[in-house]
mmCIF file of C-alpha atoms in Angstrom:
data_model
loop_
_atom_site.group_PDB
_atom_site.id
_atom_site.type_symbol
_atom_site.label_atom_id
_atom_site.label_comp_id
_atom_site.label_asym_id
_atom_site.label_seq_id
_atom_site.Cartn_x
_atom_site.Cartn_y
_atom_site.Cartn_z
ATOM 1 C CA UNK A 1 0.000 0.000 0.000
ATOM 2 C CA UNK A 2 1.467 3.405 -0.963
ATOM 3 C CA UNK A 3 2.655 5.577 1.891
ATOM 4 C CA UNK A 4 0.414 8.569 2.456
ATOM 5 C CA UNK A 5 2.191 11.910 2.176
ATOM 6 C CA UNK A 6 2.855 13.879 5.310
ATOM 7 C CA UNK A 7 0.285 16.616 5.982
ATOM 8 C CA UNK A 8 1.260 19.959 7.530
ATOM 9 C CA UNK A 9 -1.019 22.859 8.337
ATOM 10 C CA UNK A 10 1.163 25.618 9.823
ATOM 11 C CA UNK A 11 3.785 27.730 8.090
ATOM 12 C CA UNK A 12 6.650 26.790 10.480
ATOM 13 C CA UNK A 13 5.888 23.079 10.002
ATOM 14 C CA UNK A 14 5.733 23.582 6.243
ATOM 15 C CA UNK A 15 9.114 25.299 6.131
ATOM 16 C CA UNK A 16 10.734 22.559 8.208
ATOM 17 C CA UNK A 17 9.183 19.879 6.007
ATOM 18 C CA UNK A 18 10.271 21.546 2.752
ATOM 19 C CA UNK A 19 13.763 21.975 4.191
ATOM 20 C CA UNK A 20 13.867 18.236 4.877
ATOM 21 C CA UNK A 21 12.708 17.495 1.313
ATOM 22 C CA UNK A 22 15.556 19.594 -0.050
ATOM 23 C CA UNK A 23 18.263 17.628 1.763
ATOM 24 C CA UNK A 24 20.932 16.437 -0.606
ATOM 25 C CA UNK A 25 20.090 19.131 -3.118
ATOM 26 C CA UNK A 26 16.706 17.695 -4.154
ATOM 27 C CA UNK A 27 14.485 19.931 -6.272
ATOM 28 C CA UNK A 28 10.884 20.617 -5.236
ATOM 29 C CA UNK A 29 7.742 21.018 -7.333
ATOM 30 C CA UNK A 30 4.462 22.489 -6.093
ATOM 31 C CA UNK A 31 0.991 21.565 -7.361
ATOM 32 C CA UNK A 32 -1.570 24.046 -5.971
ATOM 33 C CA UNK A 33 -5.127 22.661 -5.735
ATOM 34 C CA UNK A 34 -8.420 23.292 -3.996
ATOM 35 C CA UNK A 35 -8.852 19.601 -3.275
ATOM 36 C CA UNK A 36 -11.710 17.403 -4.559
ATOM 37 C CA UNK A 37 -8.984 15.809 -6.644
ATOM 38 C CA UNK A 38 -9.750 14.071 -9.940
ATOM 39 C CA UNK A 39 -7.596 12.523 -12.667
ATOM 40 C CA UNK A 40 -6.757 15.967 -14.016
ATOM 41 C CA UNK A 41 -5.147 16.925 -10.706
ATOM 42 C CA UNK A 42 -3.296 13.620 -10.521
ATOM 43 C CA UNK A 43 -1.861 14.252 -13.981
ATOM 44 C CA UNK A 44 -0.403 17.495 -12.583
ATOM 45 C CA UNK A 45 1.244 15.564 -9.749
ATOM 46 C CA UNK A 46 2.733 13.087 -12.206
ATOM 47 C CA UNK A 47 4.067 15.907 -14.365
ATOM 48 C CA UNK A 48 5.527 17.519 -11.236
ATOM 49 C CA UNK A 49 7.310 14.249 -10.406
ATOM 50 C CA UNK A 50 8.961 14.348 -13.826
ATOM 51 C CA UNK A 51 10.110 17.920 -13.205
ATOM 52 C CA UNK A 52 11.470 17.599 -9.651
ATOM 53 C CA UNK A 53 12.667 15.040 -7.107
ATOM 54 C CA UNK A 54 10.072 15.986 -4.493
ATOM 55 C CA UNK A 55 6.434 17.048 -4.871
ATOM 56 C CA UNK A 56 4.362 19.246 -2.569
ATOM 57 C CA UNK A 57 0.609 19.479 -3.150
ATOM 58 C CA UNK A 58 -1.342 22.285 -1.533
ATOM 59 C CA UNK A 59 -5.025 21.798 -0.708
ATOM 60 C CA UNK A 60 -6.796 25.025 0.138
ATOM 61 C CA UNK A 61 -10.251 26.210 -0.899
ATOM 62 C CA UNK A 62 -9.471 29.897 -1.224
ATOM 63 C CA UNK A 63 -12.375 32.081 -0.065
ATOM 64 C CA UNK A 64 -11.041 35.280 -1.639
ATOM 65 C CA UNK A 65 -11.629 34.027 -5.185
ATOM 66 C CA UNK A 66 -15.314 33.313 -4.585
ATOM 67 C CA UNK A 67 -17.955 36.027 -4.864
ATOM 68 C CA UNK A 68 -20.768 36.038 -2.255
ATOM 69 C CA UNK A 69 -23.158 34.403 -4.761
ATOM 70 C CA UNK A 70 -20.713 31.619 -5.691
ATOM 71 C CA UNK A 71 -20.226 28.112 -4.336
ATOM 72 C CA UNK A 72 -17.555 28.473 -1.625
ATOM 73 C CA UNK A 73 -19.617 26.783 1.089
ATOM 74 C CA UNK A 74 -20.720 23.918 -1.156
ATOM 75 C CA UNK A 75 -17.425 23.467 -3.019
ATOM 76 C CA UNK A 76 -16.607 19.721 -2.752
ATOM 77 C CA UNK A 77 -14.143 18.787 -0.017
ATOM 78 C CA UNK A 78 -12.850 15.301 0.866
ATOM 79 C CA UNK A 79 -9.375 15.354 2.367
ATOM 80 C CA UNK A 80 -9.346 11.614 3.144
ATOM 81 C CA UNK A 81 -9.968 10.680 -0.502
ATOM 82 C CA UNK A 82 -7.515 13.324 -1.681
ATOM 83 C CA UNK A 83 -4.733 11.920 0.515
ATOM 84 C CA UNK A 84 -5.347 8.391 -0.769
ATOM 85 C CA UNK A 85 -5.133 9.616 -4.369
ATOM 86 C CA UNK A 86 -1.956 11.590 -3.644
ATOM 87 C CA UNK A 87 -0.353 8.529 -2.032
ATOM 88 C CA UNK A 88 -0.969 6.584 -5.258
ATOM 89 C CA UNK A 89 0.463 9.458 -7.308
ATOM 90 C CA UNK A 90 3.622 9.670 -5.184
ATOM 91 C CA UNK A 91 3.256 13.096 -3.575
ATOM 92 C CA UNK A 92 5.728 13.708 -0.734
ATOM 93 C CA UNK A 93 4.030 16.459 1.249
ATOM 94 C CA UNK A 94 0.571 18.028 1.513
ATOM 95 C CA UNK A 95 0.215 21.643 2.598
ATOM 96 C CA UNK A 96 -3.326 21.937 3.993
ATOM 97 C CA UNK A 97 -3.656 25.238 5.854
ATOM 98 C CA UNK A 98 -6.884 26.569 7.326
ATOM 99 C CA UNK A 99 -8.354 29.925 6.362
ATOM 100 C CA UNK A 100 -6.992 31.546 9.540
ATOM 101 C CA UNK A 101 -3.468 30.403 8.640
ATOM 102 C CA UNK A 102 -3.644 31.901 5.140
ATOM 103 C CA UNK A 103 -5.610 34.994 6.157
ATOM 104 C CA UNK A 104 -4.955 35.647 9.851
ATOM 105 C CA UNK A 105 -6.598 38.458 11.760
ATOM 106 C CA UNK A 106 -5.264 41.766 10.470
ATOM 107 C CA UNK A 107 -4.390 40.430 7.023
ATOM 108 C CA UNK A 108 -4.374 43.527 4.805
ATOM 109 C CA UNK A 109 -2.324 42.883 1.656
ATOM 110 C CA UNK A 110 -3.866 41.847 -1.660
ATOM 111 C CA UNK A 111 -2.495 41.771 -5.193
ATOM 112 C CA UNK A 112 -4.263 43.568 -8.041
ATOM 113 C CA UNK A 113 -3.056 41.891 -11.258
ATOM 114 C CA UNK A 114 -3.462 43.534 -14.637
ATOM 115 C CA UNK A 115 -2.320 42.418 -18.117
ATOM 116 C CA UNK A 116 -3.891 39.003 -18.804
ATOM 117 C CA UNK A 117 -6.046 39.435 -15.678
ATOM 118 C CA UNK A 118 -7.836 42.303 -17.471
ATOM 119 C CA UNK A 119 -8.465 40.556 -20.794
ATOM 120 C CA UNK A 120 -12.260 40.767 -20.648
ATOM 121 C CA UNK A 121 -12.760 37.007 -20.289
ATOM 122 C CA UNK A 122 -13.214 35.507 -16.800
ATOM 123 C CA UNK A 123 -12.532 38.916 -15.283
ATOM 124 C CA UNK A 124 -15.606 40.372 -16.998
ATOM 125 C CA UNK A 125 -17.853 37.863 -15.229
ATOM 126 C CA UNK A 126 -15.882 37.329 -12.010
ATOM 127 C CA UNK A 127 -14.131 40.668 -11.344
ATOM 128 C CA UNK A 128 -13.060 39.552 -7.857
ATOM 129 C CA UNK A 129 -11.468 36.344 -9.083
ATOM 130 C CA UNK A 130 -7.918 37.084 -10.212
ATOM 131 C CA UNK A 131 -7.114 39.331 -7.266
ATOM 132 C CA UNK A 132 -7.959 36.396 -4.996
ATOM 133 C CA UNK A 133 -6.055 33.920 -7.151
ATOM 134 C CA UNK A 134 -2.957 36.100 -7.458
ATOM 135 C CA UNK A 135 -2.819 36.771 -3.720
ATOM 136 C CA UNK A 136 -3.176 33.137 -2.675
ATOM 137 C CA UNK A 137 -0.798 31.803 -5.341
ATOM 138 C CA UNK A 138 1.838 34.379 -4.411
ATOM 139 C CA UNK A 139 1.517 33.251 -0.794
ATOM 140 C CA UNK A 140 1.776 29.575 -1.766
ATOM 141 C CA UNK A 141 4.884 30.178 -3.877
ATOM 142 C CA UNK A 142 6.532 32.167 -1.104
ATOM 143 C CA UNK A 143 5.550 29.639 1.576
ATOM 144 C CA UNK A 144 6.614 26.514 -0.336
ATOM 145 C CA UNK A 145 9.634 27.975 -2.209
ATOM 146 C CA UNK A 146 9.351 25.467 -5.095
ATOM 147 C CA UNK A 147 11.714 25.272 -8.051
ATOM 148 C CA UNK A 148 8.751 24.403 -10.290
ATOM 149 C CA UNK A 149 4.999 24.976 -9.946
ATOM 150 C CA UNK A 150 2.505 23.116 -12.133
ATOM 151 C CA UNK A 151 -0.868 24.523 -13.184
ATOM 152 C CA UNK A 152 -3.482 22.980 -15.457
ATOM 153 C CA UNK A 153 -4.223 24.738 -18.722
ATOM 154 C CA UNK A 154 -7.991 24.243 -18.329
ATOM 155 C CA UNK A 155 -7.962 27.532 -16.415
ATOM 156 C CA UNK A 156 -5.973 29.116 -19.236
ATOM 157 C CA UNK A 157 -6.396 32.769 -18.309
ATOM 158 C CA UNK A 158 -5.442 31.904 -14.731
ATOM 159 C CA UNK A 159 -2.326 30.117 -16.022
ATOM 160 C CA UNK A 160 -1.315 33.260 -17.923
ATOM 161 C CA UNK A 161 -2.002 35.484 -14.901
ATOM 162 C CA UNK A 162 0.186 33.298 -12.686
ATOM 163 C CA UNK A 163 2.970 33.135 -15.261
ATOM 164 C CA UNK A 164 2.945 36.941 -15.420
ATOM 165 C CA UNK A 165 2.864 37.192 -11.620
ATOM 166 C CA UNK A 166 5.967 35.023 -11.203
ATOM 167 C CA UNK A 167 7.832 37.014 -13.841
ATOM 168 C CA UNK A 168 6.809 40.436 -12.541
ATOM 169 C CA UNK A 169 7.615 39.628 -8.897
ATOM 170 C CA UNK A 170 10.958 37.973 -9.804
ATOM 171 C CA UNK A 171 9.921 34.778 -8.039
ATOM 172 C CA UNK A 172 12.585 32.072 -8.500
ATOM 173 C CA UNK A 173 10.149 29.457 -9.808
ATOM 174 C CA UNK A 174 9.391 27.987 -13.222
ATOM 175 C CA UNK A 175 5.658 27.985 -13.984
ATOM 176 C CA UNK A 176 4.699 24.917 -16.027
ATOM 177 C CA UNK A 177 1.389 24.442 -17.824
ATOM 178 C CA UNK A 178 -0.123 20.950 -17.999
ATOM 179 C CA UNK A 179 -2.439 19.768 -20.801
ATOM 180 C CA UNK A 180 -6.165 19.467 -20.097
ATOM 181 C CA UNK A 181 -7.334 15.995 -19.049
ATOM 182 C CA UNK A 182 -10.735 15.074 -20.468
ATOM 183 C CA UNK A 183 -13.499 12.588 -19.880
ATOM 184 C CA UNK A 184 -14.278 10.145 -22.723
ATOM 185 C CA UNK A 185 -16.896 12.564 -24.037
ATOM 186 C CA UNK A 186 -14.319 15.339 -24.349
ATOM 187 C CA UNK A 187 -15.617 17.241 -21.316
ATOM 188 C CA UNK A 188 -12.712 18.851 -19.472
ATOM 189 C CA UNK A 189 -12.266 17.334 -16.026
ATOM 190 C CA UNK A 190 -13.282 19.697 -13.245
ATOM 191 C CA UNK A 191 -14.285 19.394 -9.602
ATOM 192 C CA UNK A 192 -17.480 21.217 -10.569
ATOM 193 C CA UNK A 193 -18.462 18.385 -12.941
ATOM 194 C CA UNK A 194 -19.749 16.684 -9.778
ATOM 195 C CA UNK A 195 -22.667 19.132 -9.865
ATOM 196 C CA UNK A 196 -23.834 17.898 -13.312
ATOM 197 C CA UNK A 197 -26.591 15.347 -13.792
ATOM 198 C CA UNK A 198 -25.965 12.448 -16.177
ATOM 199 C CA UNK A 199 -28.062 14.159 -18.844
ATOM 200 C CA UNK A 200 -26.143 17.417 -18.366
ATOM 201 C CA UNK A 201 -22.797 15.623 -18.730
ATOM 202 C CA UNK A 202 -23.753 14.562 -22.232
ATOM 203 C CA UNK A 203 -24.826 18.088 -23.123
ATOM 204 C CA UNK A 204 -21.681 19.591 -21.533
ATOM 205 C CA UNK A 205 -19.481 17.776 -24.050
ATOM 206 C CA UNK A 206 -20.822 20.245 -26.646
ATOM 207 C CA UNK A 207 -18.270 22.800 -25.415
ATOM 208 C CA UNK A 208 -15.294 20.713 -26.495
ATOM 209 C CA UNK A 209 -16.939 19.581 -29.723
ATOM 210 C CA UNK A 210 -17.610 23.179 -30.764
ATOM 211 C CA UNK A 211 -14.094 24.252 -29.767
ATOM 212 C CA UNK A 212 -12.534 21.481 -31.877
ATOM 213 C CA UNK A 213 -14.700 22.257 -34.878
ATOM 214 C CA UNK A 214 -14.117 26.003 -34.570
ATOM 215 C CA UNK A 215 -10.343 25.551 -34.254
ATOM 216 C CA UNK A 216 -10.319 23.338 -37.359
ATOM 217 C CA UNK A 217 -12.280 25.884 -39.372
ATOM 218 C CA UNK A 218 -10.178 28.844 -38.202
ATOM 219 C CA UNK A 219 -6.981 26.939 -38.995
ATOM 220 C CA UNK A 220 -8.509 26.454 -42.447
ATOM 221 C CA UNK A 221 -8.660 30.263 -42.731
ATOM 222 C CA UNK A 222 -12.405 30.680 -42.351
ATOM 223 C CA UNK A 223 -13.575 34.022 -40.977
ATOM 224 C CA UNK A 224 -13.074 33.998 -37.189
ATOM 225 C CA UNK A 225 -16.114 36.109 -36.310
ATOM 226 C CA UNK A 226 -18.454 33.963 -38.404
ATOM 227 C CA UNK A 227 -17.062 30.706 -37.020
ATOM 228 C CA UNK A 228 -17.483 31.916 -33.437
ATOM 229 C CA UNK A 229 -20.998 33.238 -34.036
ATOM 230 C CA UNK A 230 -22.046 29.833 -35.375
ATOM 231 C CA UNK A 231 -20.288 28.042 -32.532
ATOM 232 C CA UNK A 232 -21.988 30.240 -29.936
ATOM 233 C CA UNK A 233 -25.380 29.526 -31.478
ATOM 234 C CA UNK A 234 -24.741 25.769 -31.320
ATOM 235 C CA UNK A 235 -23.671 25.935 -27.658
ATOM 236 C CA UNK A 236 -26.740 27.948 -26.702
ATOM 237 C CA UNK A 237 -29.031 25.650 -28.685
ATOM 238 C CA UNK A 238 -28.302 22.726 -26.336
ATOM 239 C CA UNK A 239 -29.178 24.694 -23.185
ATOM 240 C CA UNK A 240 -26.070 26.645 -22.175
ATOM 241 C CA UNK A 241 -26.207 30.257 -21.092
ATOM 242 C CA UNK A 242 -23.023 31.404 -22.811
ATOM 243 C CA UNK A 243 -20.706 33.908 -21.158
ATOM 244 C CA UNK A 244 -18.170 34.015 -23.985
ATOM 245 C CA UNK A 245 -16.661 32.138 -26.905
ATOM 246 C CA UNK A 246 -13.543 34.030 -27.956
ATOM 247 C CA UNK A 247 -10.408 33.716 -30.068
ATOM 248 C CA UNK A 248 -7.430 35.375 -28.381
ATOM 249 C CA UNK A 249 -3.666 35.621 -28.781
ATOM 250 C CA UNK A 250 -2.338 32.564 -26.979
ATOM 251 C CA UNK A 251 0.247 34.499 -24.949
ATOM 252 C CA UNK A 252 -1.127 37.991 -24.319
ATOM 253 C CA UNK A 253 -4.852 37.095 -24.523
ATOM 254 C CA UNK A 254 -5.286 40.188 -26.711
ATOM 255 C CA UNK A 255 -8.192 40.191 -29.159
ATOM 256 C CA UNK A 256 -7.479 38.960 -32.683
ATOM 257 C CA UNK A 257 -9.183 39.337 -36.042
ATOM 258 C CA UNK A 258 -7.389 36.853 -38.296
ATOM 259 C CA UNK A 259 -5.194 33.791 -37.907
ATOM 260 C CA UNK A 260 -2.232 35.982 -38.869
ATOM 261 C CA UNK A 261 -2.511 37.838 -35.543
ATOM 262 C CA UNK A 262 -0.333 35.252 -33.816
ATOM 263 C CA UNK A 263 -0.742 31.879 -32.125
ATOM 264 C CA UNK A 264 -4.417 31.608 -31.222
ATOM 265 C CA UNK A 265 -6.346 30.101 -28.345
ATOM 266 C CA UNK A 266 -10.112 29.607 -28.261
ATOM 267 C CA UNK A 267 -11.732 30.067 -24.843
ATOM 268 C CA UNK A 268 -15.305 29.397 -23.765
ATOM 269 C CA UNK A 269 -17.373 29.730 -20.597
ATOM 270 C CA UNK A 270 -21.037 29.158 -19.896
ATOM 271 C CA UNK A 271 -23.619 27.889 -17.451
ATOM 272 C CA UNK A 272 -25.503 24.646 -17.746
ATOM 273 C CA UNK A 273 -28.210 24.758 -15.124
ATOM 274 C CA UNK A 274 -26.459 26.051 -12.000
ATOM 275 C CA UNK A 275 -22.991 24.806 -13.030
ATOM 276 C CA UNK A 276 -20.486 27.102 -14.720
ATOM 277 C CA UNK A 277 -18.003 25.381 -17.033
ATOM 278 C CA UNK A 278 -14.939 26.647 -18.909
ATOM 279 C CA UNK A 279 -12.738 25.138 -21.591
ATOM 280 C CA UNK A 280 -10.151 26.149 -24.185
ATOM 281 C CA UNK A 281 -8.175 24.778 -27.088
ATOM 282 C CA UNK A 282 -5.195 25.830 -29.177
ATOM 283 C CA UNK A 283 -5.713 26.647 -32.852
#
């Protein structure tokens, strides 16, 4: 039976544990998560193991990235199952702080990211989100002092915000993006998929199907605006309330008009019932 990783929940214990992991010059990778781990998260841990000798996984449901009307209280949590999955994946250490450890009384410093955080995508619908993400990720990187940190590309705008954050703050860490892991239907794996009914899961796969078809057509030099209008109509026709379906520059997330405007990424977000889903694909 795999050995469960050690769990620490205070900053002094974390720093001692990371110091022990670094003995003999071992490199350390960090995989930040909010728990409720699925195969997508485990793929991040496996990638981290290829990039460093030791792997730290953080589990923290960050309240500052949830708006009052969002699902912080109901967000799935199951530390026992998470630890069993991380043992199988070979994680060495789990950093599982409480809210009072991350945001103690008197906490008064928050980051206000710009650049890719102001691209008019997720930020247009969740204006609170990237400030909360940037603040907690900066804390995690400072607390864990990893050589490498691995983030899934499903949250593509978030990945770009964090990459920019590490560069701008001169943090000595390499930010690595991991490919999206999908269910057999093509639906991107997400902890929020647990909210979907079986019927909704089948409908939700429309997002990936439309993204693939749109990317193929845009790569074939069809008009981007027309392709996206038709894709949006198809997504809405199956029951989604669409927030956006956009083609953006893959690095800056700037708006584009033609395929000549640089490497492109298609990004989509919408609600199916009460569940909000996002996805993206390279062109």
